[in-house]
């Protein structure tokens, strides 16, 4: 599909440059220039120099941070893969209703703000939190265990945030297995362990590797969870970049650290493109022709039943931080406890009666509305332009257009701060809006691009052949067909903007801060129960937006 040649006449009246130029220009000015400016700064302002990199290699603390970053990213990737296997296996082998429930357990955390989930984990794992209370109540421990502000907290929080990136491609790999392959192995006398080791594991390995690479790419640039749930020994490279800018004002060294992080990320992206390609993200890696994998006539083995138990525990792990915040937000005590001794709406009342919270919420909604409007136009035009390109150049342009999704957000945030500070846009609503547009538009591009792949080119040819202009054809024929993809992209754009913390940390100030930034500042110091109420409101907004999108998509297909 991706490499097909367009039939003669398809796209007539819509020049490729019109689709590519707007988002291309945005990427040039607001992505390439800031990132390249950082690279230039890293190699010397007045002349070429490797002094910053030599310092990085010579000072033990910086070497330690680099090794810590790689080590934590590797551990998180391994944990995500191990935890994803039983869940993906069970999702592929249960009935539609159970599969839908498990998919909800995966997707709801995936769509929920990372800040909200991190905040919830801190509450769950702190000394007087739910986990320690349960352990001591069951007599398993005599005193609280330190789960947060150390390595365990970072691993738990990051694995929870990133695990869906492995579950989803692994589940797709299981569904692409043919049942006949497993049945043939069983008929030849292979036992459950042999079938898993010789059949299932090799055939699902591409999905695992693809998901693991995405997790590792994200993990090495993580900022939020290590900053809130880790201690000094878990400082990662993104935190070191922020520290060198905000505390030490050492821009050249921060730029050098950003360069190392950028090189590592781009290397992973090149490997991903080389072995899997962007089409795996857009098309889902389909291609099975036989009956999909499920439980054979032998029934579940002991290992299969153990996988169900493990999947249940992992599902609880995924959903617990989201579920637990709702009853806690209804507690009347100023001290967080679960279950609350008494229930009240006092913290919601405090949220809506305190000007700083209401102002931050209003500003976040304003920015998100602007971002959705701009990114939908840019992303849709870009998808249309790429779909009209020659296959020879298409993959390269697609890769360029999704780079803001891959490059760690801390690099973009620092680069934009460096670029926009002299213009006076830092601290204004437009500065953070521009940053969010760069982050959000690739999501619109991918969803609309996927929708265009399923659009029948013959409909376009028929409309043009009957004398319709390209604009009329688009409005009457193509737009209704790809509307669900555009709506999905708009949802991605909204949530990307509404949940962002890192761009807001650098491009807003105390008068222009967004709701996630205000929450981050509170969590970093002391968790006010009002923050939990704000977290629940963010979850509710996300669920409402997702629900509206599902209803629209259902009406379109019915």
Coordinates of C-alpha atoms in Angstrom, one line a residue:
X1 CA 0.0 0.0 0.0
X2 CA 2.7 2.5 1.0
X3 CA 4.7 1.9 -2.1
X4 CA 1.9 1.9 -4.6
X5 CA 1.9 4.2 -7.7
X6 CA -1.1 6.5 -7.8
X7 CA -3.3 6.0 -10.8
X8 CA -3.2 8.6 -13.5
X9 CA -5.2 11.6 -12.5
X10 CA -5.2 10.9 -8.7
X11 CA -4.2 14.1 -6.9
X12 CA -4.7 16.3 -10.0
X13 CA -5.3 19.8 -8.7
X14 CA -3.5 19.3 -5.5
X15 CA 0.2 20.1 -5.8
X16 CA 2.5 18.1 -3.6
X17 CA 4.4 21.2 -2.4
X18 CA 1.2 22.6 -1.0
X19 CA 0.8 19.7 1.3
X20 CA 4.5 19.4 2.3
X21 CA 5.5 23.1 2.6
X22 CA 3.4 24.3 5.6
X23 CA 4.5 21.6 8.0
X24 CA 8.0 21.5 6.4
X25 CA 8.4 25.2 7.1
X26 CA 7.2 24.7 10.7
X27 CA 9.7 21.9 11.2
X28 CA 12.5 24.0 9.7
X29 CA 11.9 27.0 11.9
X30 CA 10.7 25.4 15.1
X31 CA 12.5 22.1 15.1
X32 CA 15.6 22.0 12.8
X33 CA 16.8 25.5 13.7
X34 CA 16.5 25.1 17.5
X35 CA 18.1 21.6 17.4
X36 CA 20.9 22.6 15.1
X37 CA 21.6 25.7 17.2
X38 CA 22.1 23.5 20.1
X39 CA 24.5 21.3 18.1
X40 CA 26.4 24.4 17.1
X41 CA 26.6 25.6 20.6
X42 CA 27.9 22.2 21.8
X43 CA 30.9 22.4 19.4
X44 CA 31.9 25.9 20.3
X45 CA 30.4 29.4 19.9
X46 CA 33.4 31.1 18.3
X47 CA 35.1 28.1 16.7
X48 CA 35.1 24.3 16.5
X49 CA 35.9 22.7 19.9
X50 CA 35.4 19.4 21.6
X51 CA 36.0 20.8 25.0
X52 CA 32.5 20.1 26.3
X53 CA 32.6 16.5 25.2
X54 CA 36.1 16.1 26.7
X55 CA 34.8 17.4 30.0
X56 CA 31.9 14.9 29.8
X57 CA 34.4 12.1 29.3
X58 CA 36.8 13.3 32.0
X59 CA 34.4 14.1 34.9
X60 CA 33.2 10.9 36.6
X61 CA 29.8 12.2 37.6
X62 CA 28.9 12.8 33.9
X63 CA 30.1 9.4 32.9
X64 CA 28.0 8.0 35.7
X65 CA 24.9 9.8 34.5
X66 CA 25.4 8.5 31.0
X67 CA 25.8 4.9 32.2
X68 CA 22.8 5.4 34.6
X69 CA 20.7 6.5 31.7
X70 CA 21.6 3.6 29.5
X71 CA 21.2 1.1 32.5
X72 CA 17.8 2.4 33.5
X73 CA 16.6 2.5 29.9
X74 CA 17.8 -1.1 29.4
X75 CA 16.2 -2.3 32.7
X76 CA 12.9 -0.6 31.8
X77 CA 12.9 -2.2 28.3
X78 CA 13.6 -5.6 29.7
X79 CA 10.8 -5.3 32.4
X80 CA 8.4 -4.0 29.8
X81 CA 9.1 -7.0 27.5
X82 CA 8.8 -9.6 30.3
X83 CA 5.6 -8.1 31.6
X84 CA 4.1 -7.7 28.1
X85 CA 4.4 -11.3 27.0
X86 CA 1.7 -12.9 29.3
X87 CA -0.7 -10.0 28.8
X88 CA -0.3 -10.0 25.0
X89 CA -0.7 -13.9 24.9
X90 CA -3.9 -13.8 26.9
X91 CA -5.3 -10.9 24.9
X92 CA -4.8 -13.0 21.7
X93 CA -6.4 -16.2 23.2
X94 CA -9.5 -15.0 25.0
X95 CA -12.9 -14.1 23.8
X96 CA -13.9 -10.7 22.4
X97 CA -15.3 -9.3 25.6
X98 CA -12.3 -10.3 27.8
X99 CA -10.0 -9.0 25.0
X100 CA -11.8 -5.7 25.0
X101 CA -11.5 -5.4 28.8
X102 CA -7.7 -6.2 28.6
X103 CA -7.3 -3.8 25.7
X104 CA -9.0 -1.1 27.9
X105 CA -6.6 -1.8 30.7
X106 CA -3.7 -1.2 28.3
X107 CA -5.1 1.8 26.4
X108 CA -6.5 3.8 29.3
X109 CA -3.1 4.2 30.9
X110 CA -1.6 4.8 27.5
X111 CA -3.9 7.8 27.0
X112 CA -3.7 9.1 30.6
X113 CA -1.2 11.8 31.4
X114 CA 2.2 10.5 32.4
X115 CA 2.3 13.2 35.2
X116 CA -1.0 11.9 36.6
X117 CA 0.3 8.3 36.6
X118 CA 3.6 9.3 38.2
X119 CA 1.7 11.3 40.9
X120 CA -0.5 8.3 41.5
X121 CA 2.5 6.0 41.9
X122 CA 4.1 8.3 44.4
X123 CA 0.9 8.2 46.5
X124 CA 0.7 4.4 46.2
X125 CA 4.3 3.7 47.0
X126 CA 5.2 6.3 49.6
X127 CA 5.9 5.2 53.2
X128 CA 2.3 5.6 54.3
X129 CA 0.9 4.7 50.9
X130 CA -1.4 1.9 49.9
X131 CA 1.2 -0.7 49.0
X132 CA 3.1 -0.3 52.3
X133 CA -0.1 -0.3 54.3
X134 CA -1.2 -3.5 52.6
X135 CA 2.2 -5.2 53.2
X136 CA 2.3 -4.3 56.8
X137 CA -1.4 -5.1 57.3
X138 CA -0.7 -8.6 55.9
X139 CA 2.3 -9.0 58.2
X140 CA 4.7 -9.3 55.3
X141 CA 6.8 -6.4 56.5
X142 CA 7.4 -4.8 59.9
X143 CA 8.2 -1.3 58.6
X144 CA 7.5 0.6 55.4
X145 CA 9.7 -0.2 52.4
X146 CA 11.3 2.6 50.4
X147 CA 9.7 2.2 47.0
X148 CA 10.1 5.8 45.8
X149 CA 12.9 8.3 45.4
X150 CA 15.2 5.4 44.5
X151 CA 15.8 3.0 41.6
X152 CA 12.7 0.9 42.3
X153 CA 10.4 3.9 42.0
X154 CA 12.0 5.0 38.7
X155 CA 11.7 1.4 37.2
X156 CA 8.0 1.1 38.4
X157 CA 7.0 4.5 37.1
X158 CA 8.8 4.3 33.7
X159 CA 7.7 0.7 33.1
X160 CA 4.1 1.6 33.7
X161 CA 4.3 4.6 31.3
X162 CA 6.2 2.7 28.5
X163 CA 4.9 -0.8 28.7
X164 CA 1.9 -0.3 26.2
X165 CA 4.5 0.4 23.5
X166 CA 5.5 -3.3 23.8
X167 CA 2.1 -4.8 24.5
X168 CA 0.5 -3.4 21.4
X169 CA 3.0 -4.6 18.7
X170 CA 3.4 -7.9 20.6
X171 CA -0.4 -8.4 20.6
X172 CA -0.4 -7.7 16.9
X173 CA 2.4 -10.2 16.4
X174 CA 0.4 -12.9 18.3
X175 CA -2.7 -12.1 16.2
X176 CA -0.6 -12.5 13.0
X177 CA 0.4 -16.0 14.0
X178 CA -1.5 -18.7 12.2
X179 CA -3.2 -21.3 14.3
X180 CA -2.3 -24.0 11.8
X181 CA 1.4 -23.5 12.5
X182 CA 1.0 -24.3 16.2
X183 CA -1.4 -27.2 15.4
X184 CA 1.2 -28.7 13.1
X185 CA 3.9 -28.5 15.7
X186 CA 1.5 -30.1 18.3
X187 CA 0.6 -32.9 15.9
X188 CA 4.3 -33.7 15.6
X189 CA 4.6 -34.2 19.3
X190 CA 5.8 -30.8 20.5
X191 CA 4.9 -29.9 24.0
X192 CA 3.8 -26.4 25.2
X193 CA 7.3 -25.4 26.2
X194 CA 8.7 -26.5 22.8
X195 CA 5.9 -24.8 20.9
X196 CA 6.6 -21.5 22.8
X197 CA 10.4 -21.8 22.4
X198 CA 10.5 -23.0 18.7
X199 CA 7.4 -21.4 17.2
X200 CA 5.8 -18.6 19.2
X201 CA 9.0 -16.9 20.5
X202 CA 10.7 -16.7 17.1
X203 CA 7.6 -15.6 15.2
X204 CA 6.7 -12.9 17.8
X205 CA 10.3 -11.7 18.1
X206 CA 9.9 -8.9 15.5
X207 CA 7.0 -7.4 17.4
X208 CA 9.0 -7.6 20.6
X209 CA 12.1 -6.0 19.1
X210 CA 10.1 -3.2 17.5
X211 CA 8.3 -2.4 20.8
X212 CA 11.6 -2.7 22.8
X213 CA 13.3 -0.3 20.4
X214 CA 10.5 2.2 20.8
X215 CA 10.6 1.9 24.6
X216 CA 14.4 2.3 24.7
X217 CA 14.2 5.4 22.5
X218 CA 11.7 6.9 24.8
X219 CA 13.4 5.8 28.0
X220 CA 16.8 7.3 27.4
X221 CA 15.3 10.8 27.1
X222 CA 12.9 10.5 30.1
X223 CA 12.7 13.4 32.4
X224 CA 9.4 13.5 34.3
X225 CA 9.4 10.1 36.2
X226 CA 13.1 10.1 37.2
X227 CA 12.8 13.7 38.4
X228 CA 9.8 12.9 40.6
X229 CA 10.3 9.3 41.6
X230 CA 14.1 8.9 41.7
X231 CA 16.9 10.1 43.9
X232 CA 20.3 11.6 43.2
X233 CA 21.6 8.2 42.2
X234 CA 19.0 7.9 39.4
X235 CA 19.7 11.2 37.7
X236 CA 19.4 10.7 34.0
X237 CA 20.8 12.7 31.1
X238 CA 17.6 14.8 30.6
X239 CA 17.7 15.9 34.2
X240 CA 21.4 16.9 33.8
X241 CA 20.5 18.9 30.7
X242 CA 17.8 20.8 32.6
X243 CA 20.1 21.3 35.6
X244 CA 22.9 22.8 33.5
X245 CA 20.4 25.3 32.1
X246 CA 18.2 26.2 35.1
X247 CA 20.8 26.0 37.9
X248 CA 24.3 26.3 36.4
X249 CA 23.4 28.4 33.3
X250 CA 25.9 26.4 31.4
X251 CA 24.4 26.3 27.9
X252 CA 27.3 24.9 26.0
X253 CA 27.6 21.8 28.3
X254 CA 23.8 21.3 28.3
X255 CA 24.0 21.5 24.5
X256 CA 26.7 18.8 24.5
X257 CA 24.6 16.5 26.7
X258 CA 21.7 17.1 24.3
X259 CA 23.9 16.2 21.4
X260 CA 24.8 12.9 22.9
X261 CA 21.2 12.2 23.7
X262 CA 20.2 13.2 20.1
X263 CA 22.8 11.0 18.5
X264 CA 21.7 8.0 20.6
X265 CA 18.1 8.5 19.7
X266 CA 18.6 9.0 16.0
X267 CA 20.8 5.9 15.9
X268 CA 18.0 3.9 17.4
X269 CA 15.6 5.5 14.8
X270 CA 17.8 4.6 11.9
X271 CA 18.0 1.0 13.2
X272 CA 14.2 0.9 13.6
X273 CA 13.7 2.2 10.0
X274 CA 16.3 -0.2 8.7
X275 CA 14.7 -3.4 10.2
X276 CA 11.0 -2.4 10.6
X277 CA 10.2 0.9 9.0
X278 CA 7.6 3.5 9.7
X279 CA 5.0 1.4 7.9
X280 CA 4.9 -0.8 10.9
X281 CA 3.5 2.1 12.9
X282 CA 1.0 3.1 10.3
X283 CA -0.1 -0.3 8.9
X284 CA 0.2 -2.4 12.1
X285 CA 2.3 -5.1 10.4
X286 CA -0.6 -7.1 9.1
X287 CA -0.5 -9.8 6.5
X288 CA -1.8 -13.0 8.0
X289 CA -4.0 -15.1 5.8
X290 CA -5.0 -18.1 7.9
X291 CA -6.9 -18.5 11.1
X292 CA -5.4 -16.3 13.8
X293 CA -3.6 -17.8 16.8
X294 CA -5.7 -18.9 19.7
X295 CA -5.9 -21.9 22.2
X296 CA -5.7 -25.2 20.3
X297 CA -7.9 -28.3 20.9
X298 CA -5.4 -29.4 23.6
X299 CA -6.7 -26.5 25.8
X300 CA -4.5 -24.4 28.0
X301 CA -1.4 -25.9 29.5
X302 CA -0.2 -25.2 33.0
X303 CA 2.0 -22.4 31.6
X304 CA -1.1 -21.0 29.8
X305 CA -3.0 -20.8 33.1
X306 CA 0.0 -19.2 34.8
X307 CA 0.0 -16.6 32.0
X308 CA -3.6 -15.8 32.8
X309 CA -2.8 -15.2 36.4
X310 CA 0.2 -13.1 35.4
X311 CA -1.9 -11.1 32.9
X312 CA -4.4 -10.4 35.7
X313 CA -1.7 -9.0 38.0
X314 CA -0.1 -7.0 35.2
X315 CA -3.6 -5.6 34.2
X316 CA -4.0 -4.6 37.9
X317 CA -0.6 -3.0 37.8
X318 CA -1.6 -0.9 34.7
X319 CA -4.9 0.3 36.0
X320 CA -4.2 0.7 39.8
X321 CA -2.7 4.2 39.7
X322 CA -5.6 5.5 37.7
X323 CA -8.3 3.9 39.7
X324 CA -6.8 4.7 43.1
X325 CA -6.8 8.5 42.7
X326 CA -10.5 8.8 42.4
X327 CA -11.5 7.7 46.0
X328 CA -8.4 9.5 47.4
X329 CA -9.5 12.8 45.7
X330 CA -12.8 12.5 47.6
X331 CA -11.2 12.3 51.0
X332 CA -11.8 15.2 53.4
X333 CA -8.5 14.9 55.3
X334 CA -5.6 17.1 54.3
X335 CA -3.4 14.0 54.6
X336 CA -3.7 11.5 51.8
X337 CA -4.9 8.0 52.8
X338 CA -6.6 5.1 51.2
X339 CA -9.3 4.4 51.8
X340 CA -10.3 7.8 53.0
X341 CA -11.8 8.0 56.5
X342 CA -14.6 10.3 55.3
X343 CA -15.7 11.6 51.9
X344 CA -16.1 15.1 50.7
X345 CA -15.8 17.3 47.6
X346 CA -13.7 19.8 49.5
X347 CA -10.6 19.4 47.2
X348 CA -12.7 19.8 44.0
X349 CA -14.2 22.9 45.6
X350 CA -10.7 24.2 46.5
X351 CA -9.6 23.6 42.9
X352 CA -12.5 25.6 41.3
X353 CA -12.4 28.3 44.0
X354 CA -8.6 29.0 43.8
X355 CA -7.6 31.4 41.0
X356 CA -4.3 29.8 40.2
X357 CA -5.9 26.4 39.5
X358 CA -8.7 27.8 37.4
X359 CA -6.4 30.1 35.5
X360 CA -4.0 27.3 34.7
X361 CA -6.9 25.0 33.6
X362 CA -8.3 27.7 31.3
X363 CA -4.9 28.4 29.8
X364 CA -4.3 24.7 29.2
X365 CA -7.6 24.4 27.4
X366 CA -7.0 27.6 25.3
X367 CA -3.6 26.3 24.2
X368 CA -4.9 22.8 23.4
X369 CA -7.7 24.3 21.3
X370 CA -5.1 26.4 19.3
X371 CA -2.8 23.4 18.9
X372 CA -5.6 21.2 17.7
X373 CA -6.7 23.7 15.1
X374 CA -3.2 24.4 13.8
X375 CA -1.9 20.8 13.9
X376 CA -5.0 19.3 12.2
X377 CA -4.5 21.6 9.2
X378 CA -0.8 21.1 9.0
X379 CA -0.9 17.3 9.6
X380 CA -3.8 16.8 7.1
X381 CA -2.0 18.8 4.4
X382 CA 1.3 16.9 5.1
X383 CA -0.5 13.5 4.8
X384 CA -2.1 14.5 1.5
X385 CA 1.2 15.8 0.2
X386 CA 3.1 12.6 1.2
X387 CA 0.4 10.4 -0.3
X388 CA 1.0 12.1 -3.7
X389 CA 4.7 11.8 -3.6
X390 CA 6.8 9.4 -5.6
X391 CA 7.6 6.2 -3.5
X392 CA 11.3 6.9 -3.9
X393 CA 11.2 10.0 -1.6
X394 CA 8.1 9.1 0.5
X395 CA 9.9 7.1 3.3
X396 CA 12.5 9.8 3.8
X397 CA 9.8 12.6 4.1
X398 CA 7.7 10.4 6.5
X399 CA 10.7 9.9 8.7
X400 CA 11.4 13.7 8.8
X401 CA 7.8 14.4 9.6
X402 CA 7.7 12.1 12.6
X403 CA 11.1 13.2 14.1
X404 CA 9.5 15.4 16.8
X405 CA 7.8 12.2 18.1
X406 CA 11.2 10.4 18.3
X407 CA 13.6 13.1 19.5
X408 CA 13.4 13.5 23.3
X409 CA 11.1 16.4 24.3
X410 CA 13.8 17.9 26.5
X411 CA 16.0 18.6 23.5
X412 CA 13.1 20.4 21.7
X413 CA 12.2 22.3 24.8
X414 CA 15.7 23.5 25.5
X415 CA 16.2 24.4 21.8
X416 CA 13.0 26.4 21.6
X417 CA 13.8 28.2 24.8
X418 CA 17.2 29.2 23.3
X419 CA 15.5 30.3 20.1
X420 CA 12.5 32.1 21.4
X421 CA 13.9 33.8 24.5
X422 CA 15.2 36.8 22.5
X423 CA 11.8 37.2 20.8
X424 CA 9.8 37.7 24.0
X425 CA 7.6 34.7 23.2
X426 CA 8.8 32.7 26.2
X427 CA 6.1 33.3 28.9
X428 CA 3.4 34.0 26.4
X429 CA 0.6 31.7 25.3
X430 CA 2.0 31.6 21.8
X431 CA 5.5 30.3 22.8
X432 CA 4.1 27.1 24.3
X433 CA 1.5 26.8 21.6
X434 CA 4.2 26.7 18.9
X435 CA 6.1 24.1 20.9
X436 CA 3.0 21.9 21.2
X437 CA 2.2 22.3 17.5
X438 CA 5.6 20.7 16.7
X439 CA 4.9 17.8 19.1
X440 CA 1.3 17.3 18.1
X441 CA 1.3 17.6 14.3
X442 CA 3.2 14.3 13.7
X443 CA 0.4 12.4 15.4
X444 CA -2.2 14.0 13.1
X445 CA 0.0 13.2 10.1
X446 CA 0.3 9.5 11.1
X447 CA -3.5 9.0 11.7
X448 CA -4.5 10.9 8.5
X449 CA -1.8 9.1 6.5
X450 CA -3.2 5.8 7.7
X451 CA -6.8 6.9 6.8
X452 CA -5.6 7.8 3.3
X453 CA -4.1 4.4 2.8
X454 CA -7.6 2.9 3.1
X455 CA -9.2 5.5 0.8
X456 CA -10.2 4.1 -2.6
X457 CA -8.4 6.1 -5.3
X458 CA -11.2 5.1 -7.8
X459 CA -13.6 7.4 -5.9
X460 CA -11.3 10.3 -6.5
X461 CA -11.0 9.4 -10.1
X462 CA -14.7 9.1 -10.5
X463 CA -15.4 12.5 -9.0
X464 CA -12.8 14.2 -11.1
X465 CA -14.0 12.4 -14.2
X466 CA -17.5 13.7 -13.6
X467 CA -16.2 17.3 -13.7
X468 CA -15.7 18.0 -10.0
X469 CA -12.8 20.2 -9.1
X470 CA -10.2 18.7 -6.7
X471 CA -11.5 21.0 -3.9
X472 CA -15.1 19.8 -4.4
X473 CA -14.0 16.2 -4.6
X474 CA -12.1 16.6 -1.3
X475 CA -15.0 18.2 0.4
X476 CA -17.7 15.8 -0.8
X477 CA -15.8 12.5 -1.2
X478 CA -12.4 12.3 0.5
X479 CA -13.0 14.4 3.6
X480 CA -16.0 12.3 4.8
X481 CA -13.9 9.1 4.2
X482 CA -10.9 10.2 6.2
X483 CA -12.8 12.2 8.8
X484 CA -12.3 9.4 11.5
X485 CA -8.5 9.6 10.9
X486 CA -8.6 13.4 11.3
X487 CA -10.7 13.1 14.4
X488 CA -8.3 10.6 15.9
X489 CA -5.4 12.9 15.1
X490 CA -7.2 15.8 16.7
X491 CA -7.6 13.7 19.9
X492 CA -3.9 12.9 19.9
X493 CA -3.1 16.6 19.4
X494 CA -5.4 17.7 22.2
X495 CA -4.0 15.2 24.7
X496 CA -0.4 15.8 23.7
X497 CA -0.9 19.5 24.4
X498 CA -3.1 19.2 27.4
X499 CA -0.8 16.8 29.2
X500 CA 2.6 18.3 28.3
X501 CA 4.9 19.3 31.2
X502 CA 8.4 19.6 29.7
X503 CA 7.7 22.2 27.0
X504 CA 5.7 24.2 29.6
X505 CA 8.5 24.0 32.1
X506 CA 10.8 26.0 29.8
X507 CA 8.4 28.2 27.8
X508 CA 6.0 29.4 30.5
X509 CA 6.5 31.4 33.7
X510 CA 4.5 31.8 36.9
X511 CA 1.9 34.0 35.1
X512 CA 1.5 31.8 32.0
X513 CA 1.9 28.3 33.5
X514 CA -0.4 25.5 32.4
X515 CA -2.2 23.0 34.6
X516 CA 0.3 20.2 34.2
X517 CA 3.2 22.6 35.1
X518 CA 1.4 23.8 38.2
X519 CA 0.8 20.2 39.2
X520 CA 4.4 19.3 38.6
X521 CA 5.6 22.1 40.8
X522 CA 3.2 20.9 43.6
X523 CA 4.3 17.2 43.3
X524 CA 8.0 18.2 43.3
X525 CA 7.6 19.8 46.7
X526 CA 4.6 18.4 48.6
X527 CA 1.5 16.7 47.3
X528 CA -1.5 18.9 48.1
X529 CA -4.8 16.8 47.9
X530 CA -5.9 19.5 45.4
X531 CA -3.3 18.0 43.0
X532 CA -5.2 14.6 43.2
X533 CA -8.4 16.3 42.4
X534 CA -6.7 18.0 39.4
X535 CA -5.4 14.6 38.3
X536 CA -8.9 13.1 38.3
X537 CA -10.2 16.1 36.3
X538 CA -7.4 15.4 33.7
X539 CA -8.4 11.7 33.5
X540 CA -12.1 12.7 33.1
X541 CA -11.3 15.2 30.3
X542 CA -9.2 12.5 28.6
X543 CA -12.0 9.9 28.9
X544 CA -14.6 12.3 27.7
X545 CA -12.6 13.3 24.7
X546 CA -11.8 9.7 23.8
X547 CA -15.4 8.7 24.3
X548 CA -16.6 11.5 22.0
X549 CA -14.1 10.3 19.4
X550 CA -15.3 6.7 19.6
X551 CA -18.9 7.8 19.2
X552 CA -18.1 9.9 16.1
X553 CA -16.1 7.0 14.6
X554 CA -19.0 4.6 15.4
X555 CA -21.5 6.9 13.7
X556 CA -19.2 7.2 10.7
X557 CA -19.0 3.5 10.2
X558 CA -22.6 2.7 10.9

